[in-house]
Coordinates of C-alpha atoms in Angstrom, one line a residue:
Chain J
M8 CA 22.0 3.0 -16.8
E9 CA 19.8 0.1 -17.7
I10 CA 16.3 0.1 -16.3
V11 CA 14.8 -3.4 -16.1
A12 CA 11.0 -3.8 -16.1
R13 CA 9.4 -6.5 -13.9
A14 CA 12.6 -8.4 -13.2
H15 CA 11.1 -10.7 -10.7
A16 CA 8.1 -11.8 -12.8
K17 CA 9.9 -13.8 -15.6
N18 CA 12.8 -14.8 -13.3
L19 CA 10.5 -16.5 -10.9
V20 CA 8.9 -18.6 -13.6
R21 CA 12.2 -19.7 -15.0
W22 CA 13.7 -20.4 -11.5
A23 CA 10.7 -22.5 -10.4
A24 CA 10.5 -24.6 -13.5
D25 CA 12.6 -27.4 -12.1
R26 CA 11.7 -26.9 -8.5
P27 CA 8.3 -28.6 -8.2
Q28 CA 8.2 -28.0 -4.4
V29 CA 8.0 -24.3 -4.9
V30 CA 4.5 -22.9 -4.5
V31 CA 3.4 -19.3 -4.4
L32 CA 0.8 -17.7 -2.2
S33 CA -1.0 -14.5 -3.0
A34 CA -3.3 -12.2 -0.9
D35 CA -5.2 -10.6 -3.7
L36 CA -2.2 -8.6 -5.0
T37 CA -1.1 -11.0 -7.7
G38 CA -0.6 -8.3 -10.4
S39 CA 1.0 -5.9 -8.0
T40 CA 3.6 -8.4 -6.8
E41 CA 4.7 -9.8 -10.2
I42 CA 3.3 -13.3 -9.8
S43 CA 0.7 -13.3 -12.6
D44 CA 3.2 -15.1 -14.9
F45 CA 3.8 -17.7 -12.2
Q46 CA 0.0 -18.2 -11.8
A47 CA -0.4 -18.6 -15.6
A48 CA 2.6 -21.0 -15.9
Y49 CA 1.9 -23.2 -12.9
P50 CA -1.8 -22.8 -11.9
E51 CA -1.7 -25.8 -9.6
R52 CA 1.2 -24.4 -7.6
F53 CA -0.5 -21.1 -7.1
Y54 CA -2.6 -20.5 -4.0
S55 CA -5.0 -17.5 -4.0
M56 CA -5.6 -16.8 -0.3
G57 CA -7.7 -13.6 -0.6
V58 CA -7.5 -10.6 1.7
A59 CA -6.6 -12.8 4.6
E60 CA -2.9 -12.6 5.5
Q61 CA -2.9 -14.1 8.9
N62 CA -4.4 -17.3 7.6
M63 CA -2.0 -17.2 4.6
V64 CA 1.1 -17.2 6.8
S65 CA -0.1 -20.0 9.0
F66 CA -1.3 -21.9 5.9
A67 CA 2.2 -21.5 4.4
G68 CA 3.6 -23.0 7.6
G69 CA 1.4 -26.1 7.0
L70 CA 2.5 -26.4 3.4
A71 CA 6.2 -26.1 4.5
R72 CA 5.7 -28.9 7.1
E73 CA 4.6 -31.1 4.2
G74 CA 7.8 -30.5 2.1
Y75 CA 6.7 -27.6 0.0
L76 CA 8.7 -24.3 -0.3
P77 CA 6.0 -21.6 0.0
L78 CA 6.8 -18.1 -1.4
I79 CA 4.4 -15.6 0.1
H80 CA 4.0 -12.4 -2.0
T81 CA 2.2 -9.3 -0.8
F82 CA 2.9 -5.8 0.4
G83 CA 5.4 -5.9 3.3
V84 CA 3.0 -4.1 5.7
F85 CA 0.5 -6.9 5.3
I86 CA 3.1 -9.5 6.4
Y87 CA 5.0 -8.1 9.3
R88 CA 2.2 -5.9 10.7
Q89 CA -0.8 -7.9 9.8
A90 CA 0.5 -11.4 10.5
L91 CA 3.4 -11.0 12.9
N92 CA 2.1 -13.4 15.5
Q93 CA 1.4 -16.0 12.8
L94 CA 4.9 -15.5 11.4
V95 CA 6.4 -16.0 14.9
C96 CA 4.3 -18.9 16.0
S97 CA 3.4 -20.8 12.8
V98 CA 6.7 -20.3 11.0
A99 CA 9.7 -18.8 12.8
Y100 CA 9.6 -20.8 16.1
S101 CA 9.7 -24.0 14.2
N102 CA 12.2 -22.6 11.7
L103 CA 10.0 -23.5 8.8
P104 CA 11.2 -22.7 5.3
V105 CA 8.5 -20.1 4.5
K106 CA 9.8 -17.3 2.3
L107 CA 8.1 -13.9 2.4
F108 CA 8.4 -11.3 -0.3
G109 CA 7.4 -7.9 1.1
F110 CA 6.8 -5.3 -1.6
L111 CA 6.6 -1.5 -1.3
P112 CA 9.5 -0.9 1.1
G113 CA 9.4 2.6 2.7
I114 CA 8.7 5.5 0.5
T115 CA 8.4 3.5 -2.8
T116 CA 4.6 3.9 -2.8
P117 CA 2.2 6.8 -2.9
G118 CA -0.2 4.7 -0.9
G119 CA 0.5 6.6 2.3
A120 CA 1.2 5.4 5.8
T121 CA -0.9 2.2 5.6
H122 CA 1.0 0.9 2.7
Q123 CA 4.6 2.1 3.4
A124 CA 6.7 -0.5 5.1
I125 CA 8.9 1.8 7.2
D126 CA 9.6 -0.5 10.1
D127 CA 9.7 -4.1 8.7
V128 CA 13.5 -4.5 9.3
A129 CA 13.1 -3.2 12.8
V130 CA 10.3 -5.5 13.7
L131 CA 11.6 -8.6 12.0
R132 CA 15.1 -8.4 13.4
G133 CA 13.6 -9.1 16.7
V134 CA 12.2 -12.4 15.5
P135 CA 14.6 -15.3 16.2
N136 CA 15.4 -17.6 13.2
M137 CA 14.5 -14.9 10.8
T138 CA 16.8 -13.9 7.9
I139 CA 16.2 -10.5 6.3
F140 CA 17.3 -9.5 2.8
E141 CA 16.8 -6.3 0.9
T142 CA 17.0 -5.8 -2.9
G143 CA 18.6 -2.7 -4.2
D144 CA 18.7 -3.1 -7.9
A145 CA 17.6 -5.4 -10.8
T146 CA 20.6 -7.7 -10.4
E147 CA 19.7 -8.4 -6.8
V148 CA 16.0 -8.9 -7.7
E149 CA 17.0 -11.4 -10.4
T150 CA 19.6 -13.3 -8.4
I151 CA 18.2 -13.5 -4.9
L152 CA 16.1 -16.6 -5.2
D153 CA 18.9 -19.1 -4.8
A154 CA 20.0 -17.5 -1.6
V155 CA 16.4 -17.3 -0.4
A156 CA 16.0 -21.1 -1.0
E157 CA 19.4 -22.1 0.4
T158 CA 19.0 -20.2 3.6
P159 CA 17.3 -22.4 6.2
G160 CA 14.1 -21.3 7.9
P161 CA 12.1 -18.2 7.3
V162 CA 13.4 -15.5 5.0
Y163 CA 11.9 -12.0 4.5
V164 CA 12.8 -10.0 1.5
R165 CA 12.3 -6.3 1.0
M166 CA 11.4 -6.6 -2.7
L167 CA 11.4 -4.1 -5.5
R168 CA 9.0 -4.2 -8.4
G169 CA 8.2 -2.5 -11.7
E170 CA 11.1 -0.5 -13.3
V171 CA 14.2 -1.1 -11.4
P172 CA 17.7 0.2 -12.3
R173 CA 20.6 -2.2 -12.7
L174 CA 23.3 -0.8 -10.5
F175 CA 25.4 -4.0 -10.1
P176 CA 26.5 -6.2 -13.0
K177 CA 24.8 -9.6 -13.5
S178 CA 28.2 -11.2 -13.1
E179 CA 28.0 -10.2 -9.4
P180 CA 24.9 -11.8 -8.1
F181 CA 23.3 -11.3 -4.7
A182 CA 25.3 -13.0 -1.9
A183 CA 23.9 -13.5 1.5
N184 CA 25.5 -11.5 4.4
R185 CA 28.0 -10.0 2.0
A186 CA 28.1 -6.3 1.4
R187 CA 29.1 -4.8 -1.9
V188 CA 32.2 -2.6 -1.4
L189 CA 31.5 0.2 -3.9
S190 CA 34.5 2.4 -3.0
K191 CA 37.2 2.6 -0.5
G192 CA 38.1 5.7 1.4
E193 CA 39.2 7.2 4.7
D194 CA 37.2 10.2 5.8
I195 CA 33.8 8.8 6.0
T196 CA 32.3 5.3 5.8
L197 CA 28.9 5.3 4.1
V198 CA 26.6 2.3 4.4
T199 CA 23.4 2.3 2.4
A200 CA 20.7 -0.2 1.6
G201 CA 17.9 -0.7 -0.9
I202 CA 16.9 2.2 -3.1
C203 CA 19.1 4.6 -1.0
T204 CA 22.2 3.2 -2.7
E205 CA 21.3 4.6 -6.1
E206 CA 20.5 7.9 -4.5
A207 CA 23.8 7.9 -2.5
L208 CA 25.8 7.2 -5.7
R209 CA 24.6 10.5 -7.0
A210 CA 26.1 12.3 -4.0
T211 CA 29.3 10.3 -3.6
A212 CA 30.4 11.0 -7.2
A213 CA 30.0 14.8 -6.6
M214 CA 31.6 14.6 -3.1
R215 CA 34.6 12.7 -4.4
K216 CA 35.2 15.5 -6.9
R217 CA 35.4 17.9 -3.9
G218 CA 38.1 15.7 -2.4
V219 CA 36.1 13.8 0.2
S220 CA 37.4 10.3 0.7
I221 CA 34.4 8.0 1.1
A222 CA 34.2 4.3 1.7
H223 CA 30.8 3.3 0.4
L224 CA 29.2 -0.1 1.1
H225 CA 25.9 -1.4 -0.1
V226 CA 24.2 -3.8 2.3
S227 CA 21.5 -6.3 1.2
T228 CA 21.4 -8.5 4.3
H229 CA 20.0 -7.0 7.5
K230 CA 19.9 -10.2 9.5
P231 CA 22.4 -11.7 10.1
F232 CA 24.7 -8.6 10.0
D233 CA 28.3 -9.6 10.6
D234 CA 30.1 -9.2 7.3
P235 CA 33.8 -8.6 8.1
Q236 CA 34.1 -6.2 5.2
V237 CA 31.6 -3.9 7.0
V238 CA 33.5 -4.1 10.3
D239 CA 36.7 -3.3 8.5
A240 CA 35.3 -0.2 6.7
L241 CA 33.7 1.1 9.9
A242 CA 37.0 0.7 11.7
R243 CA 38.8 2.8 9.1
A244 CA 36.5 5.8 9.1
K245 CA 38.4 8.9 10.4
R246 CA 35.6 11.4 10.7
G247 CA 32.6 9.1 11.1
V248 CA 30.0 6.8 9.8
I249 CA 26.8 7.6 7.9
T250 CA 24.0 5.1 7.2
M251 CA 21.2 5.7 4.8
E252 CA 18.0 3.6 4.7
N253 CA 14.5 3.7 3.2
H254 CA 13.2 2.9 6.7
T255 CA 12.9 4.4 10.1
V256 CA 16.3 5.2 11.7
I257 CA 15.2 3.1 14.7
G258 CA 15.9 -0.6 14.5
G259 CA 17.1 -1.0 10.8
L260 CA 20.4 -0.4 9.1
G261 CA 21.5 2.5 11.3
T262 CA 20.9 0.4 14.4
E263 CA 22.7 -2.7 12.8
V264 CA 25.7 -0.5 12.2
A265 CA 25.5 1.1 15.7
E266 CA 25.5 -2.4 17.2
T267 CA 28.5 -3.3 15.2
I268 CA 30.4 -0.2 16.1
A269 CA 29.6 -0.8 19.8
E270 CA 30.4 -4.5 19.9
H271 CA 33.7 -4.0 18.2
G272 CA 34.6 -1.0 20.4
L273 CA 35.2 1.2 17.4
G274 CA 34.0 4.4 19.0
K275 CA 32.9 6.1 15.8
R276 CA 30.5 8.9 15.4
L277 CA 27.4 7.7 13.6
V278 CA 24.8 9.6 11.7
R279 CA 21.7 7.7 10.7
I280 CA 19.8 9.0 7.6
G281 CA 16.3 7.6 7.2
L282 CA 12.8 8.4 8.4
A283 CA 13.2 10.2 11.7
D284 CA 10.8 8.1 13.7
T285 CA 7.9 9.4 11.7
F286 CA 5.2 8.0 9.5
A287 CA 5.4 9.3 5.9
H288 CA 2.4 10.1 3.8
G289 CA 1.0 9.8 0.3
G290 CA 3.1 11.3 -2.5
S291 CA 5.6 10.6 -5.3
R292 CA 8.9 9.0 -4.4
A293 CA 11.0 12.1 -5.3
Y294 CA 8.8 14.3 -3.2
L295 CA 8.8 11.9 -0.2
A296 CA 12.6 11.6 -0.4
R297 CA 13.0 15.3 -0.4
T298 CA 10.4 15.9 2.3
Y299 CA 11.8 13.3 4.7
G300 CA 15.5 13.9 4.0
L301 CA 16.2 10.7 2.1
D302 CA 17.7 12.1 -1.0
A303 CA 21.2 12.9 -2.3
P304 CA 21.0 16.6 -1.2
A305 CA 20.2 15.3 2.4
L306 CA 23.2 13.0 2.3
V307 CA 25.5 15.9 1.2
A308 CA 24.2 18.1 4.0
R309 CA 24.9 15.4 6.6
V310 CA 28.4 14.9 5.2
E311 CA 29.0 18.6 5.4
E312 CA 27.9 18.6 9.0
M313 CA 30.2 15.7 9.8
L314 CA 33.2 17.4 8.1
G315 CA 32.3 20.8 9.4
E316 CA 32.8 22.4 5.9
P317 CA 30.5 23.3 3.0
L318 CA 30.9 21.3 -0.2
S319 CA 29.0 23.7 -2.5
I320 CA 27.2 20.9 -4.3
G321 CA 23.9 22.2 -5.8
P322 CA 20.8 20.0 -6.4
E323 CA 21.2 20.6 -10.1
E324 CA 24.7 19.0 -10.1
L325 CA 23.3 16.0 -8.2
A326 CA 20.4 15.6 -10.6
E327 CA 22.7 15.6 -13.6
V328 CA 24.8 12.7 -12.3
R329 CA 24.4 9.6 -14.4
V330 CA 24.6 6.6 -12.2
E331 CA 26.5 3.9 -14.0
A332 CA 26.5 0.2 -13.1
V333 CA 29.0 -0.2 -10.3
H334 CA 31.4 -3.1 -9.9
S335 CA 32.1 -4.0 -6.4
L336 CA 35.8 -3.8 -5.4
A337 CA 35.9 -7.6 -5.3
K338 CA 36.5 -7.4 -9.0
A339 CA 39.7 -5.9 -10.6
E340 CA 37.6 -3.5 -12.7
G341 CA 36.0 -1.9 -9.6
L342 CA 35.9 1.9 -9.2
Chain E
M117 CA -37.3 16.8 -8.0
S118 CA -38.1 13.9 -5.7
T119 CA -35.5 12.5 -3.3
T120 CA -34.8 9.5 -5.4
E121 CA -34.4 11.7 -8.5
E122 CA -32.0 13.9 -6.7
I123 CA -30.0 10.9 -5.5
A124 CA -30.0 9.4 -9.0
R125 CA -28.7 12.7 -10.4
A126 CA -26.0 12.8 -7.8
A127 CA -25.0 9.2 -8.6
W128 CA -24.7 10.1 -12.2
G129 CA -22.5 13.0 -11.2
I130 CA -20.3 10.7 -9.1
R131 CA -19.8 8.4 -12.1
R132 CA -19.2 11.3 -14.4
R133 CA -16.6 12.9 -12.3
V134 CA -14.7 9.7 -11.6
M135 CA -14.8 8.9 -15.4
E136 CA -13.5 12.3 -16.3
H137 CA -10.7 12.0 -13.7
T138 CA -9.8 8.5 -14.9
I139 CA -9.5 9.8 -18.5
S140 CA -7.4 12.8 -17.7
N141 CA -5.1 10.8 -15.4
N142 CA -4.9 7.7 -17.6
G143 CA -6.3 5.6 -14.8
G144 CA -8.5 5.4 -11.7
Y145 CA -10.8 3.4 -9.5
L146 CA -13.6 3.6 -12.0
S147 CA -15.5 0.4 -11.4
Q148 CA -15.8 1.3 -7.7
A149 CA -17.7 4.5 -8.7
C150 CA -19.9 2.4 -11.0
S151 CA -20.9 0.0 -8.3
S152 CA -21.2 2.4 -5.3
A153 CA -22.6 5.6 -6.8
E154 CA -26.2 5.1 -5.6
I155 CA -25.1 3.8 -2.2
L156 CA -22.9 6.8 -1.4
A157 CA -25.3 9.3 -2.9
A158 CA -28.2 7.8 -0.9
L159 CA -26.2 7.8 2.3
Y160 CA -25.1 11.4 2.0
L161 CA -28.4 12.8 0.7
E162 CA -31.0 10.8 2.6
I163 CA -30.0 7.9 4.8
A164 CA -27.4 9.4 7.1
A165 CA -28.4 12.5 9.0
L166 CA -24.9 14.1 9.0
G167 CA -24.2 17.5 10.3
E168 CA -23.1 20.2 7.9
S169 CA -19.5 20.2 6.9
T170 CA -17.2 22.3 9.0
A171 CA -14.3 21.9 6.6
P172 CA -13.2 24.3 3.9
L173 CA -14.6 23.7 0.4
T174 CA -11.1 23.6 -0.9
P175 CA -9.1 21.0 1.0
V176 CA -6.1 22.2 2.9
A177 CA -2.6 21.3 2.1
F178 CA -1.0 18.4 4.0
A179 CA 0.1 19.8 7.3
G180 CA 2.4 17.0 8.5
V181 CA 1.8 13.7 10.1
P182 CA -0.3 13.7 13.4
S183 CA 1.8 13.9 16.6
A184 CA 1.6 15.5 20.0
A185 CA 3.6 18.4 18.6
N186 CA 1.5 19.0 15.5
S187 CA -1.4 21.2 16.2
A188 CA -2.0 21.9 12.5
Y189 CA -3.2 18.4 11.8
A190 CA -6.8 18.1 10.9
S191 CA -9.1 15.1 10.4
G192 CA -11.0 14.8 7.1
G193 CA -14.1 13.9 9.2
A194 CA -15.0 17.6 9.4
Y195 CA -16.4 17.1 5.9
N196 CA -19.0 14.8 7.4
G197 CA -20.1 17.3 10.1
T198 CA -19.5 17.7 13.8
P199 CA -19.9 14.5 15.8
D200 CA -22.9 15.8 17.9
P201 CA -24.8 13.1 19.6
S202 CA -27.9 13.8 17.5
H203 CA -25.9 13.7 14.2
D204 CA -25.2 10.4 12.4
R205 CA -21.7 9.5 11.7
F206 CA -20.2 8.0 8.5
F207 CA -17.1 6.0 8.0
L208 CA -15.9 4.7 4.7
S209 CA -13.7 1.6 5.2
P210 CA -12.1 0.7 1.8
A211 CA -9.8 3.6 1.5
H212 CA -9.1 3.0 -2.2
Y213 CA -12.6 4.2 -2.8
A214 CA -11.2 7.6 -1.9
L215 CA -11.7 9.0 -5.4
V216 CA -15.3 8.0 -5.3
L217 CA -15.8 9.5 -1.9
Y218 CA -14.2 12.8 -3.0
A219 CA -16.6 12.8 -6.1
T220 CA -19.5 12.2 -3.7
L221 CA -18.5 15.1 -1.4
I222 CA -18.3 17.4 -4.5
E223 CA -21.7 16.2 -5.7
V224 CA -23.5 16.8 -2.4
G225 CA -21.9 20.3 -2.1
R226 CA -19.4 19.5 0.8
M227 CA -16.3 20.1 -1.3
S228 CA -15.4 22.2 -4.3
E229 CA -15.0 20.8 -7.8
D230 CA -11.4 21.7 -8.1
A231 CA -10.5 19.5 -5.2
L232 CA -10.1 16.6 -7.6
D233 CA -7.2 18.5 -9.2
E234 CA -5.4 17.8 -6.0
F235 CA -5.9 14.1 -6.2
N236 CA -2.6 12.2 -5.5
R237 CA -0.7 15.5 -5.9
D238 CA 2.5 15.9 -3.8
G239 CA 1.7 17.9 -0.7
S240 CA -2.1 17.6 -0.8
T241 CA -4.4 15.9 1.7
V242 CA -6.5 14.4 -1.2
E243 CA -4.6 11.1 -1.1
M244 CA -5.1 8.2 -3.5
I245 CA -5.7 5.9 -0.5
G246 CA -7.7 8.0 1.8
A247 CA -5.9 8.8 5.0
E248 CA -7.3 10.3 8.3
H249 CA -6.6 13.8 7.0
S250 CA -8.2 13.2 3.6
P251 CA -11.6 14.8 2.9
G252 CA -14.4 12.6 4.2
F253 CA -12.1 10.2 6.1
E254 CA -11.7 10.1 9.9
M255 CA -9.7 6.9 10.3
M256 CA -6.7 5.1 8.7
G257 CA -8.6 2.4 6.8
G258 CA -6.1 1.7 4.1
A259 CA -5.0 -1.6 5.4
L260 CA -8.7 -2.7 5.2
A261 CA -11.0 -4.3 7.7
Q262 CA -10.0 -2.1 10.7
T263 CA -12.6 0.6 10.2
L264 CA -15.6 -1.5 11.2
S265 CA -14.0 -2.4 14.5
Q266 CA -13.2 1.3 15.2
A267 CA -16.8 2.3 14.2
A268 CA -18.0 -0.4 16.6
G269 CA -16.0 1.3 19.3
V270 CA -17.6 4.6 18.4
A271 CA -21.0 3.0 18.4
A272 CA -20.4 1.5 21.9
A273 CA -19.4 4.9 23.2
R274 CA -22.4 6.5 21.7
K275 CA -24.7 3.9 23.2
A276 CA -23.1 4.4 26.6
K277 CA -23.7 8.1 26.3
D278 CA -27.3 7.6 25.0
A279 CA -26.5 9.4 21.8
P280 CA -29.5 9.1 19.5
G281 CA -27.5 9.4 16.3
R282 CA -26.6 6.3 14.3
V283 CA -23.2 5.1 13.0
F284 CA -23.1 4.3 9.3
V285 CA -20.2 2.3 7.8
F286 CA -19.5 1.6 4.1
L287 CA -17.6 -1.6 3.5
S288 CA -16.5 -3.5 0.4
D289 CA -17.2 -7.2 0.0
G290 CA -13.6 -8.1 -0.1
E291 CA -13.1 -7.0 3.5
F292 CA -15.2 -10.0 4.6
Q293 CA -12.2 -12.1 3.7
E294 CA -10.3 -10.6 6.6
G295 CA -10.8 -12.2 10.0
Q296 CA -11.0 -8.9 11.8
T297 CA -14.3 -8.1 10.0
W298 CA -15.9 -11.1 11.6
E299 CA -14.4 -10.2 15.0
A300 CA -16.2 -6.8 14.5
V301 CA -19.5 -8.5 13.7
Q302 CA -19.1 -10.7 16.7
A303 CA -18.5 -7.8 19.0
L304 CA -21.3 -5.7 17.5
S305 CA -23.6 -8.5 18.2
H306 CA -22.2 -9.3 21.7
Y307 CA -22.6 -5.6 22.7
R308 CA -26.1 -5.3 21.0
L309 CA -25.0 -2.3 18.9
D310 CA -28.1 -1.8 16.9
N311 CA -27.1 1.9 16.5
L312 CA -24.6 0.8 13.8
A313 CA -25.6 0.1 10.2
V314 CA -23.3 -1.1 7.5
Y315 CA -23.8 -0.7 3.7
V316 CA -21.7 -3.3 1.8
D317 CA -20.8 -2.8 -1.8
I318 CA -21.0 -6.3 -3.1
N319 CA -19.6 -5.8 -6.6
G320 CA -18.1 -9.3 -6.6
Q321 CA -14.7 -7.8 -7.6
Q322 CA -11.3 -7.5 -6.0
C323 CA -7.7 -6.9 -7.2
D324 CA -7.2 -10.4 -8.6
G325 CA -10.6 -10.8 -10.2
T326 CA -14.0 -12.0 -9.0
T327 CA -14.4 -12.7 -5.3
E328 CA -15.8 -16.0 -6.2
S329 CA -12.6 -17.1 -7.9
V330 CA -10.2 -15.5 -5.4
M331 CA -11.7 -16.5 -2.0
R332 CA -15.4 -17.3 -2.0
L333 CA -17.6 -15.2 0.4
E334 CA -21.1 -16.4 -0.2
P335 CA -23.5 -17.1 1.4
L336 CA -22.8 -13.8 3.1
A337 CA -26.2 -13.0 4.5
S338 CA -26.5 -16.3 6.4
R339 CA -22.9 -16.0 7.7
I340 CA -23.7 -12.5 9.1
E341 CA -26.9 -13.8 10.7
A342 CA -25.1 -16.7 12.2
F343 CA -22.7 -14.1 13.8
G344 CA -25.7 -12.3 15.2
G345 CA -26.2 -9.5 12.7
R346 CA -29.3 -8.6 10.7
A347 CA -28.7 -8.9 7.0
I348 CA -30.9 -7.4 4.3
S349 CA -30.0 -8.0 0.7
V350 CA -30.9 -5.3 -1.9
D351 CA -30.2 -4.3 -5.4
G352 CA -27.4 -1.8 -4.8
H353 CA -28.7 0.4 -7.6
D354 CA -32.3 0.6 -6.4
I355 CA -32.4 3.9 -4.6
Q356 CA -35.7 3.3 -2.8
G357 CA -34.6 -0.1 -1.8
L358 CA -31.4 1.3 -0.3
I359 CA -33.4 3.9 1.6
D360 CA -36.0 1.5 2.9
A361 CA -33.3 -0.9 4.1
A362 CA -32.0 1.7 6.5
E363 CA -35.1 1.5 8.7
P364 CA -33.9 0.9 12.3
A365 CA -35.3 -2.1 14.2
A366 CA -34.0 -1.6 17.7
D367 CA -33.5 -5.4 17.9
G368 CA -30.1 -5.3 19.5
K369 CA -28.5 -6.4 16.2
P370 CA -26.1 -4.5 13.9
L371 CA -27.6 -4.0 10.5
F372 CA -25.9 -5.1 7.3
V373 CA -27.4 -3.9 4.1
L374 CA -25.9 -6.2 1.5
C375 CA -25.9 -4.1 -1.7
Y376 CA -25.5 -6.4 -4.8
T377 CA -24.0 -4.1 -7.4
D378 CA -22.7 -4.1 -11.0
P379 CA -19.1 -2.8 -11.3
C380 CA -19.8 -1.7 -14.8
R381 CA -23.1 0.1 -14.1
G382 CA -23.1 3.4 -16.0
V383 CA -20.0 2.7 -18.0
S384 CA -20.9 -0.2 -20.3
L385 CA -17.5 0.1 -21.9
L386 CA -16.0 -1.5 -18.8
E387 CA -17.6 -4.8 -19.6
R388 CA -14.8 -5.6 -21.9
R389 CA -12.3 -5.6 -19.0
R390 CA -14.0 -8.2 -16.9
P391 CA -12.8 -9.8 -14.7
K392 CA -10.0 -7.4 -14.1
L393 CA -11.8 -4.2 -13.1
H394 CA -10.2 -3.3 -9.8
Y395 CA -8.0 -0.5 -11.2
V396 CA -8.6 0.9 -14.7
R397 CA -5.4 1.9 -16.4
F398 CA -5.5 2.6 -20.2
T399 CA -3.1 0.4 -22.1
S400 CA -2.9 2.7 -25.1
S401 CA -3.9 6.2 -26.2
D402 CA -6.5 4.5 -28.5
E403 CA -8.2 3.0 -25.5
R404 CA -8.1 6.3 -23.6
E405 CA -9.7 8.0 -26.7
E406 CA -12.4 5.4 -26.8
Y407 CA -13.3 6.1 -23.1
R408 CA -13.2 9.8 -23.9
R409 CA -15.6 9.4 -26.8
Y410 CA -17.9 7.2 -24.6
Y411 CA -17.8 9.9 -21.9
E412 CA -18.7 12.7 -24.3
T413 CA -21.3 10.8 -26.4
Q414 CA -22.9 8.5 -23.9
M415 CA -22.4 9.7 -20.4
L416 CA -22.8 13.5 -20.7
P417 CA -26.1 13.4 -22.6
E418 CA -27.5 11.1 -19.9
R419 CA -27.8 13.9 -17.4
A420 CA -31.4 14.7 -18.1
A421 CA -32.3 11.1 -17.6
G422 CA -30.7 11.1 -14.1
G423 CA -28.0 8.6 -15.3
R424 CA -28.3 4.9 -15.8

């Protein structure tokens, strides 16, 4: 599996080259949010706002009113927690095209509870006019900017940085409100988002070998959430639906799916995997995933519960699985 | 050994431990140790009358997040002594200074040396960004600029209870960019909380470079005075000056000791990295070796001189 380093950094510079209205705002985390290259390439389009996020968000609203396309970059927590009121009143109410890149989703940081964005989707879904995307691999990081710019009004992106695996081919770019159908199946419908998809792919491969028929969808748009492919896959699940998210189980992907099941009268059993309404703490990603039940073994255990039968899949087998790039079923060469 | 000599020695020890840790971990918040070593050593050894630690010398393992159901959860504030009315309190705000605070606790005998082995280890309370359960911490300050407000609340409560002890807060200069910091100064002034004193490490640095280039803060003293605080500017490495500045004035004003510091003090090798000093990560094994050589040949022999 290809691992791409700093996919956003160079991509942003290239993408912004012929878009002079694009400006980038930083809250003293330039190096940590991959915008150093942008700052070096377009210094006059880079606004250093310091450790002052509330001002930055309102300031971006002002820039947007004057025709600019502001791209705010900081850790997610410093947007939706620190500056929620400013986001609501200075940006969202007026449907201004301010784009917010929130880094360090969920357990992707050892920075502890003050740095882990575990409730960004939940909080921002409640904001009218807000669109919420989430990147799950290098291809999505690299191809999301067009959708961000083309979507009217404010857009929040759960963004990945550093070394990111390529799960999906470059020929299948990010598409707003369109899930990736990674596999079809009948027993269980599994819906995952962000970094959980890679982890889930370790488990689904092993489970399929044990004869479990799994429909697996990768979601990268949390709001709006009405892709007919998702509704279809939920409707077909014989034994139940499982969601898996790098987020609290309250208000994020699990809740989006619950709303969908309820609205369409599907009557399916739903199991939500994610942070069980708890803060996390400082630690490595693998340790946090294990501790808070967000890893492949945790998924296997929940599938076993749903099916009422053991699958006898050990952690060693899961660790050995090589996750290859997955074509969605939209293409003939899909799995 | 005089008080200032003892403090100088502890400051040297803080820098040494953080440097040693940075080398063995290929990275660390080293410049923060360079700038704040005297401030923290002086606070713990002389300025703040903290109670004795009631925490174990070896930090406990992480016992789960705090909740109504979790009786095993313990605050790292125990390392700063019990909050008796006669004792002073100490709150460190910029939680990324955790490594430096841990080194300080070790130097002043409140924590064992091997605690640093647990730094950022899975399952330990010795977190990289100090959390409420991390040694020396009592609040969740990792998002910056909230600790001063909380400390102000503590000070207000203590004033209401006629507690003689003072509340000391350590801030970083970058936190003055956050609006909440000014809200805190405003409230401290409005409620005449002169039982609270802040030591600010003004090393002129933040993640993106110098504070001057990122979001200008000066003139800080006059801004604080305009908000109703009392500001004293000192050389942050002048131990006697740090101690003298703590003199209470009972003037109804919160005290801000503005400590102008050098983020490379004690590790001259860092000069080469200016202005990017916020987090030191070695870019090659050669660079790491260079720091190790500097540590062994320049820092270690300085012990007798009390460290400069």
